């Protein structure tokens, strides 16, 4: 017999609960439809908000309370686009690992094409294509700004502000349909996408082609030689942008406070290695991967060898889990909460990728939409996120950097938590100040950055061919 899950339910019973919840939502919709004129359902201008919420909920199989939250934040048009994206498979986005593969993105693409018979291309190149859904005036105006940097700079954050000047909403690379309310971010260096077979022209730098979410690969990602050798990790572009937002430098000490399975920990190590190569630096950098769940830390430990880290041979007789990079002067130490508390360490930079509703990545976790509850989203999670952020902030050295991120697109978990944190004693006593995301002023002197919640927060909306939904704030 299968074991019970963490919530006490047998897996079969859990699946039955999921199906029951979906059937109940459809039944409520049918009752509503029988009482209302069909013309009122799903109409953006309808006075009956409940009908609109229910129509979107049934059409996209998303709980009404999530639809209601999205509508109140983004309005009908953007909400409908988000819901549509959440019901289609996303692209396979990967991050080149500079610890194991320090050469260029193009060299990497050539390697996987020859050794794995798989096509890949830098995301920035793929998303230059102007799709039929985009606003030509907006895209043409911003297209040159989204070319990969020719200077070799791997840390520059290039953001093009929303035209309305009030929103903090962005997408990576491609233009959102509601362009006046959504800005654009240049894809990070080392961010690539796997291309379906038959789209070989996408490997041509001059190609006007965009990746398809339908991946007709002949092999699994995990069976690729490049993955087994640790040359890349599967990581969404939004997640890569969060790592880039910390703007790590050689010599930094960094705490990944909610390390999970280590995706951002290894991303930080790769970013440091890239910066060392760019600046010809040999300064030693130190990263601590911390989590409250021991199993997650075991997963981080299990990935060390593949991604280019070996047990540190320093001769330290303690039980510390310390690993050194095969290439580059980067060390990663794995710590649980008791070890971190006892260390009394302070860090140049702390990343808090907090547990959340996962509302920005529902296409990756389809069942999550029916497992998360309204009570969790609006009460339990924000309280937990704030307490985690306050605790993590205590490990930042004076004058250091702090990042808070989620894979949610809901204000209550994002700007709401940020606002609460900035009212705490921890924020004032530790001397934090907002760390703005600047625009690429060299390319557009007229751009403004007057976001509704300040220039130090970015909400990344999920797009069909680009990123999943994420949020990041920094101090």
Coordinates of C-alpha atoms in Angstrom, one line a residue:
X1 CA 0.0 0.0 0.0
X2 CA 1.3 3.5 -0.9
X3 CA 2.3 5.6 2.0
X4 CA 0.3 8.6 3.2
X5 CA 1.4 12.1 2.0
X6 CA 2.5 14.9 4.3
X7 CA -1.1 16.1 4.7
X8 CA -2.3 12.6 5.9
X9 CA -4.1 11.6 2.8
X10 CA -3.5 8.5 0.8
X11 CA -2.3 9.5 -2.7
X12 CA -5.4 8.0 -4.3
X13 CA -7.6 9.9 -2.0
X14 CA -5.7 13.1 -2.7
X15 CA -6.2 12.7 -6.5
X16 CA -9.9 12.0 -5.8
X17 CA -10.2 15.2 -3.8
X18 CA -8.6 17.1 -6.7
X19 CA -11.0 15.7 -9.2
X20 CA -13.9 16.4 -6.9
X21 CA -12.9 20.0 -6.5
X22 CA -12.8 20.5 -10.2
X23 CA -16.2 18.8 -10.7
X24 CA -17.7 21.0 -8.0
X25 CA -16.4 24.1 -9.7
X26 CA -17.9 23.1 -13.0
X27 CA -21.2 22.3 -11.3
X28 CA -21.3 25.8 -9.8
X29 CA -20.6 27.3 -13.1
X30 CA -23.4 25.4 -14.8
X31 CA -25.9 26.5 -12.1
X32 CA -24.7 30.1 -12.6
X33 CA -25.0 29.8 -16.4
X34 CA -28.6 28.6 -16.1
X35 CA -29.5 31.7 -14.1
X36 CA -27.7 34.2 -16.2
X37 CA -27.8 35.3 -19.8
X38 CA -24.8 33.8 -21.6
X39 CA -23.9 37.2 -23.0
X40 CA -22.9 38.4 -19.5
X41 CA -20.3 35.7 -18.9
X42 CA -16.7 36.6 -19.5
X43 CA -17.4 40.1 -20.6
X44 CA -14.7 42.5 -19.4
X45 CA -17.3 45.3 -19.0
X46 CA -19.9 43.1 -17.2
X47 CA -21.3 44.6 -14.0
X48 CA -21.5 41.1 -12.7
X49 CA -17.9 40.5 -11.5
X50 CA -18.8 37.1 -10.1
X51 CA -19.9 35.9 -13.5
X52 CA -16.6 37.0 -15.0
X53 CA -14.6 35.3 -12.3
X54 CA -16.5 32.1 -12.7
X55 CA -16.2 32.1 -16.4
X56 CA -12.5 32.5 -16.3
X57 CA -12.2 30.0 -13.6
X58 CA -14.0 27.3 -15.6
X59 CA -12.4 28.2 -18.9
X60 CA -8.9 28.0 -17.6
X61 CA -9.4 25.5 -14.6
X62 CA -8.1 28.0 -12.0
X63 CA -9.8 28.5 -8.6
X64 CA -12.1 31.5 -8.3
X65 CA -10.1 33.1 -5.5
X66 CA -7.0 33.1 -7.6
X67 CA -8.9 34.6 -10.6
X68 CA -10.4 37.3 -8.3
X69 CA -6.9 38.2 -7.0
X70 CA -5.5 38.4 -10.5
X71 CA -8.3 40.6 -11.7
X72 CA -8.0 43.0 -8.8
X73 CA -4.3 43.4 -9.5
X74 CA -4.0 43.3 -13.3
X75 CA -7.4 43.8 -14.8
X76 CA -9.2 41.5 -17.2
X77 CA -6.9 41.5 -20.2
X78 CA -3.6 40.7 -18.5
X79 CA -5.4 38.2 -16.2
X80 CA -6.8 36.3 -19.2
X81 CA -3.4 36.2 -20.8
X82 CA -1.8 34.9 -17.6
X83 CA -4.5 32.2 -17.3
X84 CA -4.0 31.2 -21.0
X85 CA -0.2 30.8 -20.5
X86 CA -0.8 28.7 -17.4
X87 CA -2.6 26.1 -19.5
X88 CA 0.1 25.5 -22.1
X89 CA 3.5 23.8 -21.7
X90 CA 6.3 26.2 -21.2
X91 CA 9.6 26.2 -23.1
X92 CA 12.6 24.2 -21.9
X93 CA 14.9 26.9 -20.6
X94 CA 18.4 26.1 -19.4
X95 CA 21.4 27.9 -17.7
X96 CA 24.9 27.3 -18.9
X97 CA 27.1 26.2 -16.0
X98 CA 30.3 28.3 -16.2
X99 CA 32.0 26.1 -13.6
X100 CA 32.0 23.1 -16.0
X101 CA 31.6 25.0 -19.3
X102 CA 33.4 28.4 -19.2
X103 CA 33.2 29.1 -22.9
X104 CA 30.7 31.1 -24.9
X105 CA 27.0 30.4 -25.3
X106 CA 27.5 29.8 -29.0
X107 CA 30.3 27.2 -28.2
X108 CA 27.8 25.5 -25.9
X109 CA 25.1 25.4 -28.6
X110 CA 27.6 23.9 -31.0
X111 CA 28.6 21.3 -28.4
X112 CA 25.1 20.0 -27.7
X113 CA 24.3 20.1 -31.4
X114 CA 27.3 17.9 -32.2
X115 CA 27.3 15.6 -29.2
X116 CA 23.7 15.4 -28.2
X117 CA 22.1 16.1 -31.6
X118 CA 19.9 18.7 -29.8
X119 CA 19.5 22.3 -31.0
X120 CA 19.7 25.2 -28.5
X121 CA 20.1 28.9 -28.8
X122 CA 20.5 31.9 -26.5
X123 CA 17.1 33.1 -25.4
X124 CA 17.9 36.7 -26.3
X125 CA 18.3 35.6 -29.9
X126 CA 15.1 33.6 -30.1
X127 CA 12.9 36.3 -28.6
X128 CA 13.9 39.0 -31.0
X129 CA 11.3 37.7 -33.4
X130 CA 8.3 39.9 -33.6
X131 CA 5.3 37.7 -33.2
X132 CA 2.0 38.4 -34.8
X133 CA 0.5 39.2 -31.4
X134 CA 2.9 42.0 -30.5
X135 CA 2.5 45.7 -31.0
X136 CA 4.8 46.5 -33.9
X137 CA 5.4 50.1 -32.7
X138 CA 6.5 49.0 -29.3
X139 CA 8.6 46.1 -30.5
X140 CA 10.4 48.1 -33.2
X141 CA 11.2 50.8 -30.7
X142 CA 12.7 48.4 -28.1
X143 CA 14.2 45.7 -30.4
X144 CA 17.8 46.9 -30.4
X145 CA 17.8 47.3 -26.7
X146 CA 17.2 43.6 -26.3
X147 CA 20.2 42.4 -28.3
X148 CA 22.7 40.6 -26.1
X149 CA 25.4 42.9 -24.7
X150 CA 28.3 43.3 -27.0
X151 CA 30.6 44.5 -24.2
X152 CA 30.8 41.1 -22.6
X153 CA 29.3 42.5 -19.4
X154 CA 27.5 39.6 -17.6
X155 CA 26.0 41.6 -14.7
X156 CA 24.3 44.5 -16.3
X157 CA 20.5 44.5 -15.7
X158 CA 18.8 46.1 -18.7
X159 CA 15.2 47.0 -18.1
X160 CA 12.8 48.9 -20.4
X161 CA 10.1 50.5 -18.3
X162 CA 6.4 50.1 -18.9
X163 CA 5.0 52.9 -21.0
X164 CA 2.4 53.8 -18.4
X165 CA 5.3 54.5 -15.9
X166 CA 3.2 53.1 -13.0
X167 CA 3.5 49.4 -13.2
X168 CA 6.4 47.2 -11.9
X169 CA 5.4 44.4 -14.3
X170 CA 7.9 43.0 -16.8
X171 CA 8.6 40.1 -19.1
X172 CA 11.9 38.7 -20.2
X173 CA 12.7 39.3 -23.9
X174 CA 9.4 39.2 -25.7
X175 CA 6.8 41.9 -25.6
X176 CA 3.6 41.3 -23.7
X177 CA 0.3 41.9 -25.5
X178 CA -0.6 44.7 -23.1
X179 CA 2.6 46.6 -23.8
X180 CA 1.7 49.9 -22.1
X181 CA 1.5 48.2 -18.7
X182 CA 4.4 45.7 -19.0
X183 CA 8.1 46.5 -19.5
X184 CA 10.8 44.3 -20.8
X185 CA 14.0 42.7 -19.4
X186 CA 17.0 41.6 -21.4
X187 CA 17.5 37.8 -21.0
X188 CA 20.5 37.0 -18.8
X189 CA 23.8 35.9 -20.3
X190 CA 24.0 32.1 -20.3
X191 CA 20.2 31.7 -20.6
X192 CA 19.3 29.4 -23.5
X193 CA 16.4 27.4 -24.7
X194 CA 16.2 23.9 -26.2
X195 CA 14.7 24.2 -29.8
X196 CA 12.3 21.6 -31.2
X197 CA 13.6 19.4 -34.0
X198 CA 13.0 21.0 -37.4
X199 CA 13.7 24.5 -36.2
X200 CA 17.4 24.4 -37.0
X201 CA 17.3 27.9 -38.5
X202 CA 17.0 29.2 -34.9
X203 CA 20.7 28.5 -34.4
X204 CA 21.5 31.2 -37.0
X205 CA 22.2 34.5 -35.3
X206 CA 20.4 36.4 -38.0
X207 CA 17.3 34.1 -37.9
X208 CA 13.9 35.6 -37.4
X209 CA 12.4 32.6 -35.5
X210 CA 10.8 32.1 -32.2
X211 CA 10.8 28.9 -30.1
X212 CA 7.7 26.8 -29.9
X213 CA 6.5 25.4 -26.6
X214 CA 6.0 22.0 -28.2
X215 CA 9.2 20.2 -27.6
X216 CA 9.6 17.2 -30.1
X217 CA 13.0 16.1 -28.7
X218 CA 14.1 12.5 -29.3
X219 CA 15.7 12.3 -25.9
X220 CA 15.1 13.3 -22.4
X221 CA 16.9 16.3 -21.0
X222 CA 18.3 14.1 -18.3
X223 CA 19.8 11.7 -20.8
X224 CA 21.8 14.4 -22.6
X225 CA 25.6 14.1 -22.3
X226 CA 25.7 17.9 -21.6
X227 CA 23.5 17.5 -18.5
X228 CA 25.3 14.5 -17.2
X229 CA 28.6 16.3 -17.6
X230 CA 27.1 19.3 -15.7
X231 CA 27.4 21.7 -18.6
X232 CA 23.9 23.1 -17.9
X233 CA 21.0 23.2 -15.4
X234 CA 17.3 23.4 -16.2
X235 CA 16.3 26.8 -14.9
X236 CA 13.7 29.3 -16.0
X237 CA 14.7 32.7 -17.3
X238 CA 12.9 34.4 -14.4
X239 CA 14.8 32.4 -11.9
X240 CA 18.1 33.2 -13.6
X241 CA 17.1 36.9 -13.5
X242 CA 16.7 36.7 -9.7
X243 CA 20.3 35.4 -9.4
X244 CA 21.5 38.1 -11.7
X245 CA 19.7 40.7 -9.6
X246 CA 22.1 40.0 -6.7
X247 CA 25.0 41.2 -8.9
X248 CA 27.5 39.0 -7.3
X249 CA 31.2 39.8 -7.5
X250 CA 34.4 37.8 -7.0
X251 CA 35.3 37.8 -3.3
X252 CA 31.6 37.9 -2.2
X253 CA 30.3 35.8 0.7
X254 CA 26.7 34.8 -0.1
X255 CA 23.9 33.1 1.8
X256 CA 21.2 31.3 -0.1
X257 CA 18.8 31.1 2.8
X258 CA 16.1 29.0 1.2
X259 CA 18.3 26.9 -1.0
X260 CA 15.8 24.1 -1.9
X261 CA 17.4 21.7 -4.3
X262 CA 20.3 24.2 -5.0
X263 CA 19.2 25.7 -8.4
X264 CA 20.0 29.3 -7.3
X265 CA 23.0 28.2 -5.2
X266 CA 24.7 26.7 -8.3
X267 CA 23.5 29.7 -10.4
X268 CA 25.3 32.0 -8.0
X269 CA 28.5 30.0 -8.2
X270 CA 28.3 30.0 -12.0
X271 CA 27.7 33.8 -12.1
X272 CA 30.8 34.3 -9.8
X273 CA 32.9 32.1 -12.1
X274 CA 31.8 34.1 -15.1
X275 CA 32.7 37.3 -13.4
X276 CA 36.1 36.0 -12.5
X277 CA 36.7 35.1 -16.1
X278 CA 35.5 38.5 -17.3
X279 CA 37.6 40.5 -14.8
X280 CA 40.5 38.0 -14.6
X281 CA 40.0 37.9 -10.9
X282 CA 41.2 35.1 -8.5
X283 CA 39.5 36.3 -5.4
X284 CA 37.9 33.6 -3.3
X285 CA 34.1 33.5 -3.0
X286 CA 32.1 31.7 -0.4
X287 CA 28.5 30.5 -0.7
X288 CA 26.3 28.9 2.1
X289 CA 23.4 26.8 1.0
X290 CA 20.9 26.7 3.8
X291 CA 17.4 25.2 4.2
X292 CA 15.2 24.0 7.0
X293 CA 14.4 20.7 5.2
X294 CA 17.3 18.2 5.5
X295 CA 16.2 16.2 2.4
X296 CA 16.6 19.3 0.2
X297 CA 20.1 19.8 1.5
X298 CA 20.8 16.1 0.7
X299 CA 19.7 16.9 -2.9
X300 CA 22.1 19.8 -3.0
X301 CA 24.9 17.6 -1.8
X302 CA 24.0 14.9 -4.3
X303 CA 24.4 17.4 -7.2
X304 CA 27.8 18.8 -6.2
X305 CA 30.0 16.4 -8.2
X306 CA 28.0 16.7 -11.4
X307 CA 28.0 20.5 -11.4
X308 CA 31.8 20.7 -10.7
X309 CA 32.3 20.7 -7.0
X310 CA 34.5 18.3 -5.0
X311 CA 34.8 17.9 -1.2
X312 CA 37.1 20.5 0.2
X313 CA 40.5 18.9 1.1
X314 CA 41.5 21.6 3.6
X315 CA 42.2 19.0 6.3
X316 CA 39.4 20.4 8.5
X317 CA 38.5 17.6 10.9
X318 CA 35.0 18.9 11.6
X319 CA 31.8 17.6 10.1
X320 CA 31.3 20.6 7.9
X321 CA 29.9 19.9 4.4
X322 CA 32.3 22.1 2.3
X323 CA 32.9 21.8 -1.4
X324 CA 35.3 23.6 -3.7
X325 CA 34.9 24.3 -7.4
X326 CA 37.0 22.3 -9.9
X327 CA 37.5 25.5 -11.8
X328 CA 37.5 28.9 -10.1
X329 CA 38.0 30.0 -6.6
X330 CA 34.4 29.3 -5.3
X331 CA 33.5 27.3 -2.2
X332 CA 30.0 26.1 -1.2
X333 CA 29.1 25.0 2.3
X334 CA 25.9 23.2 3.2
X335 CA 24.3 24.3 6.5
X336 CA 21.1 23.4 8.4
X337 CA 19.5 26.0 10.7
X338 CA 21.4 25.0 13.9
X339 CA 24.8 25.1 12.1
X340 CA 24.0 28.5 10.5
X341 CA 22.9 29.9 13.9
X342 CA 26.0 28.7 15.6
X343 CA 28.3 30.1 13.0
X344 CA 27.5 33.7 13.8
X345 CA 28.4 34.5 10.2
X346 CA 27.5 37.7 8.3
X347 CA 27.4 37.8 4.5
X348 CA 27.9 40.4 1.7
X349 CA 24.7 39.2 0.1
X350 CA 21.7 37.2 1.2
X351 CA 19.1 35.6 -1.2
X352 CA 15.7 34.7 0.2
X353 CA 13.7 32.6 -2.3
X354 CA 10.7 32.2 0.0
X355 CA 8.1 29.4 -0.1
X356 CA 5.0 30.6 -1.8
X357 CA 1.8 29.7 -3.6
X358 CA 3.7 29.0 -6.9
X359 CA 1.0 31.0 -8.7
X360 CA 3.6 32.1 -11.3
X361 CA 4.6 28.6 -12.3
X362 CA 1.3 26.8 -12.5
X363 CA 2.0 25.5 -15.9
X364 CA 5.0 23.6 -14.4
X365 CA 2.9 22.4 -11.4
X366 CA -0.7 22.0 -12.7
X367 CA -2.1 20.3 -9.7
X368 CA -0.9 23.1 -7.4
X369 CA -3.8 25.3 -8.5
X370 CA -6.3 23.0 -6.8
X371 CA -4.1 22.1 -3.8
X372 CA -3.4 25.6 -2.6
X373 CA -6.1 27.2 -0.4
X374 CA -7.3 30.7 0.1
X375 CA -6.4 30.6 3.8
X376 CA -2.8 29.6 2.9
X377 CA -2.4 32.4 0.3
X378 CA -3.9 35.3 2.2
X379 CA -2.9 34.4 5.8
X380 CA -0.4 31.6 6.4
X381 CA 2.1 32.2 3.6
X382 CA 2.5 36.0 4.0
X383 CA 3.1 35.6 7.7
X384 CA 5.7 32.8 7.0
X385 CA 7.4 34.8 4.3
X386 CA 7.8 37.9 6.4
X387 CA 9.2 35.9 9.3
X388 CA 11.7 34.2 7.0
X389 CA 12.7 37.5 5.4
X390 CA 13.3 39.1 8.8
X391 CA 15.4 36.2 10.0
X392 CA 17.5 36.1 6.8
X393 CA 18.1 39.8 7.0
X394 CA 19.9 39.4 10.3
X395 CA 22.7 37.6 8.4
X396 CA 23.5 40.6 6.1
X397 CA 26.6 42.5 7.1
X398 CA 26.3 46.2 7.4
X399 CA 26.2 47.7 3.9
X400 CA 25.4 44.3 2.4
X401 CA 22.7 43.3 -0.1
X402 CA 19.4 41.5 0.4
X403 CA 17.1 39.9 -2.2
X404 CA 13.6 38.6 -1.6
X405 CA 12.0 36.5 -4.3
X406 CA 9.0 34.3 -4.9
X407 CA 7.5 32.3 -7.9
X408 CA 4.2 34.0 -7.2
X409 CA 2.4 36.8 -9.1
X410 CA 0.1 37.8 -6.2
X411 CA 0.6 41.1 -4.4
X412 CA -0.2 39.6 -1.0
X413 CA 3.0 37.5 -1.2
X414 CA 5.1 40.0 -3.0
X415 CA 4.8 43.8 -2.6
X416 CA 2.6 43.2 0.5
X417 CA 5.4 41.3 2.3
X418 CA 7.9 43.9 1.1
X419 CA 5.8 46.8 2.5
X420 CA 5.5 45.0 5.8
X421 CA 9.2 44.2 6.0
X422 CA 10.0 47.9 5.4
X423 CA 7.9 48.8 8.4
X424 CA 9.7 46.4 10.8
X425 CA 12.4 47.2 13.3
X426 CA 14.7 44.7 11.5
X427 CA 14.6 46.9 8.4
X428 CA 15.4 50.2 10.2
X429 CA 17.8 48.8 12.8
X430 CA 19.9 47.0 10.2
X431 CA 20.1 50.1 8.1
X432 CA 18.6 48.7 4.8
X433 CA 17.7 51.0 2.0
X434 CA 16.0 50.3 -1.3
X435 CA 18.3 49.2 -4.1
X436 CA 16.8 50.4 -7.4
X437 CA 16.6 48.5 -10.6
X438 CA 18.0 51.1 -13.1
X439 CA 17.0 51.3 -16.7
X440 CA 19.3 51.2 -19.7
X441 CA 19.6 55.0 -19.8
X442 CA 22.3 54.9 -22.4
X443 CA 19.7 53.6 -24.9
X444 CA 16.7 55.6 -23.8
X445 CA 17.3 58.9 -22.0
X446 CA 13.5 59.5 -21.9
X447 CA 12.6 56.4 -20.0
X448 CA 11.2 56.7 -16.5
X449 CA 11.2 54.2 -13.7
X450 CA 8.3 55.4 -11.5
X451 CA 6.9 52.0 -10.5
X452 CA 3.8 51.9 -8.3
X453 CA 5.7 50.2 -5.5
X454 CA 9.2 51.7 -6.0
X455 CA 12.0 50.9 -8.4
X456 CA 13.4 48.2 -6.2
X457 CA 10.7 45.6 -7.1
X458 CA 10.0 43.7 -10.3
X459 CA 7.1 41.4 -11.0
X460 CA 7.8 39.1 -14.0
X461 CA 4.6 37.9 -15.7
X462 CA 4.5 34.5 -17.3
X463 CA 4.7 34.4 -21.1
X464 CA 4.1 31.7 -23.7
X465 CA 7.7 31.5 -25.0
X466 CA 9.7 33.3 -22.3
X467 CA 9.7 33.3 -18.5
X468 CA 7.5 31.9 -15.8
X469 CA 6.0 34.3 -13.2
X470 CA 8.4 35.5 -10.5
X471 CA 8.9 38.5 -8.1
X472 CA 12.0 40.0 -6.8
X473 CA 12.8 42.9 -4.4
X474 CA 16.2 44.1 -3.3
X475 CA 17.8 46.3 -0.7

